[in-house]
Short mmCIF file of C-alpha atoms in Angstrom, two decimals:
data_model
loop_
_atom_site.label_atom_id
_atom_site.label_comp_id
_atom_site.label_asym_id
_atom_site.label_seq_id
_atom_site.Cartn_x
_atom_site.Cartn_y
_atom_site.Cartn_z
CA PHE A 1 1.68 -16.07 -12.38
CA PRO A 2 5.09 -17.72 -12.62
CA TYR A 3 7.66 -16.47 -15.09
CA THR A 4 6.26 -17.37 -18.47
CA THR A 5 9.42 -18.70 -20.13
CA LEU A 6 9.80 -22.38 -19.32
CA PHE A 7 13.10 -24.19 -19.73
CA ARG A 8 14.03 -27.83 -19.95
CA SER A 9 16.70 -28.76 -17.41
CA ASP A 10 19.37 -29.05 -20.13
CA GLN A 11 18.61 -25.46 -21.12
CA PHE A 12 19.33 -23.92 -17.72
CA LEU A 13 21.48 -26.23 -15.58
CA GLY A 14 24.94 -24.74 -15.13
CA LYS A 15 24.09 -21.43 -16.81
CA THR A 16 24.55 -18.01 -15.26
CA ASN A 17 21.72 -15.57 -14.72
CA LEU A 18 22.97 -13.53 -17.68
CA GLU A 19 22.81 -16.56 -19.96
CA LEU A 20 19.44 -17.62 -18.66
CA GLU A 21 17.05 -14.83 -17.84
CA THR A 22 18.21 -11.41 -18.92
CA GLN A 23 20.52 -9.25 -20.94
CA ASP A 24 20.53 -6.73 -18.08
CA THR A 25 24.00 -7.12 -16.60
CA ALA A 26 23.07 -5.32 -13.35
CA LEU A 27 20.11 -7.67 -12.83
CA ALA A 28 22.31 -10.67 -13.66
CA ALA A 29 24.91 -9.47 -11.13
CA LYS A 30 22.18 -9.09 -8.52
CA GLY A 31 21.04 -12.65 -9.26
CA ALA A 32 24.61 -13.94 -8.94
CA SER A 33 24.96 -12.13 -5.61
CA HIS A 34 21.72 -13.71 -4.39
CA HIS A 35 23.00 -17.13 -5.48
CA ALA A 36 26.24 -16.63 -3.54
CA THR A 37 24.38 -15.41 -0.43
CA ILE A 38 21.98 -18.36 -0.50
CA MET A 39 24.87 -20.80 -0.96
CA GLN A 40 26.62 -19.29 2.08
CA THR A 41 23.65 -18.81 4.40
CA GLY A 42 21.12 -21.42 3.29
CA ARG A 43 18.42 -18.77 3.58
CA GLN A 44 15.68 -17.89 1.12
CA ILE A 45 15.75 -14.48 -0.56
CA GLU A 46 12.68 -12.66 -1.83
CA ASP A 47 13.04 -9.56 -3.95
CA ASP A 48 11.26 -7.50 -6.57
CA GLU A 49 13.00 -7.17 -9.91
CA VAL A 50 12.46 -5.20 -13.09
CA ASP A 51 13.53 -6.72 -16.39
CA THR A 52 13.13 -5.88 -20.05
CA GLY A 53 11.19 -8.59 -21.83
CA SER A 54 12.11 -9.93 -25.24
CA ASN A 55 9.80 -7.33 -26.83
CA GLY A 56 11.53 -4.46 -24.98
CA GLU A 57 8.68 -4.00 -22.47
CA LEU A 58 9.63 -3.47 -18.83
CA ARG A 59 8.22 -6.25 -16.64
CA ASN A 60 8.09 -6.42 -12.82
CA TYR A 61 8.71 -9.72 -11.06
CA HIS A 62 8.64 -10.92 -7.49
CA ALA A 63 11.46 -13.43 -7.14
CA VAL A 64 11.60 -16.20 -4.55
CA LYS A 65 15.01 -17.85 -4.47
CA THR A 66 15.78 -20.81 -2.22
CA PRO A 67 18.62 -23.24 -1.56
CA VAL A 68 18.62 -26.77 -3.00
CA PHE A 69 19.88 -29.47 -0.63
CA ASP A 70 21.22 -32.94 -1.39
CA SER A 71 20.17 -36.01 0.60
CA ALA A 72 22.87 -35.31 3.19
CA GLY A 73 21.52 -31.78 3.81
CA LYS A 74 24.38 -30.03 1.98
CA ILE A 75 23.50 -27.01 -0.15
CA VAL A 76 24.22 -27.92 -3.76
CA GLY A 77 22.54 -25.09 -5.61
CA THR A 78 19.73 -22.60 -5.76
CA GLN A 79 16.35 -22.45 -7.38
CA GLY A 80 13.98 -19.62 -8.03
CA ILE A 81 10.49 -18.77 -9.10
CA LEU A 82 9.56 -15.45 -10.68
CA PHE A 83 6.01 -14.17 -10.38
CA ASP A 84 5.01 -11.55 -12.94
CA ILE A 85 3.61 -8.62 -10.92
CA THR A 86 3.62 -6.07 -13.73
CA ASP A 87 -0.16 -5.61 -13.76
CA ARG A 88 -0.22 -5.17 -9.98
CA LYS A 89 2.56 -2.56 -10.12
CA ARG A 90 0.70 -0.67 -12.85
CA ALA A 91 -2.51 -0.75 -10.79
CA GLU A 92 -0.60 0.51 -7.72
CA GLU A 93 0.72 3.42 -9.79
CA VAL A 94 -2.80 4.30 -10.98
CA VAL A 95 -4.02 4.29 -7.36
CA ARG A 96 -1.04 6.43 -6.25
CA GLN A 97 -1.75 8.99 -8.98
CA SER A 98 -5.45 9.02 -8.11
CA GLU A 99 -4.68 9.58 -4.42
CA GLU A 100 -2.35 12.43 -5.30
CA MET A 101 -5.04 14.03 -7.48
CA LEU A 102 -7.57 13.69 -4.63
CA LYS A 103 -5.15 15.37 -2.20
CA ARG A 104 -4.52 18.26 -4.60
CA SER A 105 -8.24 18.68 -5.31
CA GLN A 106 -9.10 18.67 -1.60
CA ARG A 107 -6.36 21.21 -0.90
CA VAL A 108 -7.71 23.58 -3.57
CA ALA A 109 -11.36 23.15 -2.44
CA LYS A 110 -10.44 23.17 1.26
CA LEU A 111 -12.44 19.96 1.70
CA GLY A 112 -11.25 16.93 3.57
CA HIS A 113 -12.38 13.41 4.22
CA TYR A 114 -12.25 10.96 7.09
CA VAL A 115 -12.84 7.29 7.81
CA PHE A 116 -14.45 6.42 11.13
CA ASN A 117 -14.02 3.01 12.79
CA ALA A 118 -17.25 2.43 14.73
CA VAL A 119 -15.73 -0.42 16.73
CA SER A 120 -12.71 1.48 18.06
CA GLY A 121 -14.32 4.94 18.00
CA ASN A 122 -11.27 6.32 16.16
CA TRP A 123 -11.10 8.18 12.87
CA VAL A 124 -8.41 8.94 10.34
CA GLY A 125 -8.67 12.11 8.31
CA SER A 126 -6.93 13.70 5.37
CA GLU A 127 -4.26 16.36 5.89
CA ILE A 128 -6.55 19.08 4.57
CA LEU A 129 -9.25 18.08 7.08
CA ASP A 130 -6.71 18.63 9.86
CA ASP A 131 -6.01 22.07 8.38
CA VAL A 132 -9.74 22.88 8.14
CA PHE A 133 -10.28 21.91 11.79
CA GLY A 134 -7.03 23.53 12.91
CA ILE A 135 -5.64 20.38 14.53
CA ASP A 136 -2.23 18.76 14.41
CA ALA A 137 -0.99 15.17 14.27
CA ALA A 138 -1.05 14.90 18.08
CA PHE A 139 -4.81 15.58 18.25
CA LYS A 140 -6.67 12.51 19.56
CA LYS A 141 -8.91 11.45 16.69
CA ASP A 142 -11.72 9.64 18.45
CA ASP A 143 -15.39 10.42 19.06
CA ALA A 144 -14.52 12.55 22.14
CA GLY A 145 -11.94 14.48 20.12
CA TRP A 146 -14.46 15.07 17.32
CA SER A 147 -16.93 16.36 19.88
CA LYS A 148 -14.38 18.99 20.97
CA LEU A 149 -14.27 20.29 17.37
CA ILE A 150 -18.01 21.02 17.31
CA HIS A 151 -19.18 24.48 18.29
CA SER A 152 -20.44 24.37 21.88
CA GLU A 153 -23.99 25.38 20.86
CA ASP A 154 -24.25 22.43 18.41
CA ARG A 155 -22.38 19.80 20.43
CA ASP A 156 -25.31 18.10 22.24
CA VAL A 157 -27.49 17.94 19.11
CA MET A 158 -24.63 16.54 17.01
CA SER A 159 -23.61 13.97 19.63
CA ALA A 160 -27.21 12.69 19.85
CA TYR A 161 -27.49 12.63 16.04
CA PHE A 162 -24.25 10.73 15.74
CA GLN A 163 -25.13 8.15 18.43
CA ASP A 164 -28.79 7.60 17.50
CA HIS A 165 -29.01 8.20 13.76
CA VAL A 166 -25.57 7.16 12.53
CA LEU A 167 -24.29 4.49 14.91
CA LYS A 168 -27.51 2.89 16.16
CA GLY A 169 -29.48 3.49 12.96
CA HIS A 170 -26.60 2.43 10.65
CA ASN A 171 -27.13 5.53 8.53
CA PRO A 172 -24.56 7.68 6.76
CA PHE A 173 -23.51 10.90 8.45
CA ASP A 174 -25.32 13.67 6.60
CA LYS A 175 -25.81 16.70 8.80
CA GLU A 176 -24.27 20.15 8.83
CA TYR A 177 -22.83 21.67 11.98
CA ARG A 178 -20.63 24.54 12.99
CA ASP A 179 -17.14 23.80 14.15
CA ARG A 180 -15.47 25.67 17.00
CA LYS A 181 -13.66 27.98 14.55
CA SER A 182 -16.75 29.03 12.56
CA VAL A 183 -18.24 31.36 15.17
CA VAL A 184 -15.97 34.09 16.46
#
């Protein structure tokens, strides 16, 4: 949503960023720098900003600042729109913390996870899954690579299960197998 404080033109024309939108001098200086750059280059600037609202709460904004041209095509000023992205930033932080907790939990339990793309035949796994399988980042993570991880005595059964039950039958993968490290 756009910046919630609306101004009449006589309230903002000719005012600096400090007078208009913030008491944060660093943010105001950044805005003034953007204004100067836009006036010189005629190019739009997009940036994320953090500002303290009137109630003291930190707010995140995505700013889109563009040049204003007169009828002759000369740059005569700048204009900007601020989109309040505070809720999105908070949600991103919750997801980041959740992902970190999942990684720590998987590391402790020595359990990993993967996502398989049935169209490409490739999969992406968690770091701990790589550790469990004893593979590195260079390992080719596709159906042929997965097959190499299966113990040789289980490989044919698992390949048939995967092709027939999972891919063709559109069923979740739910079968235990030995990997190549499990039998010494």
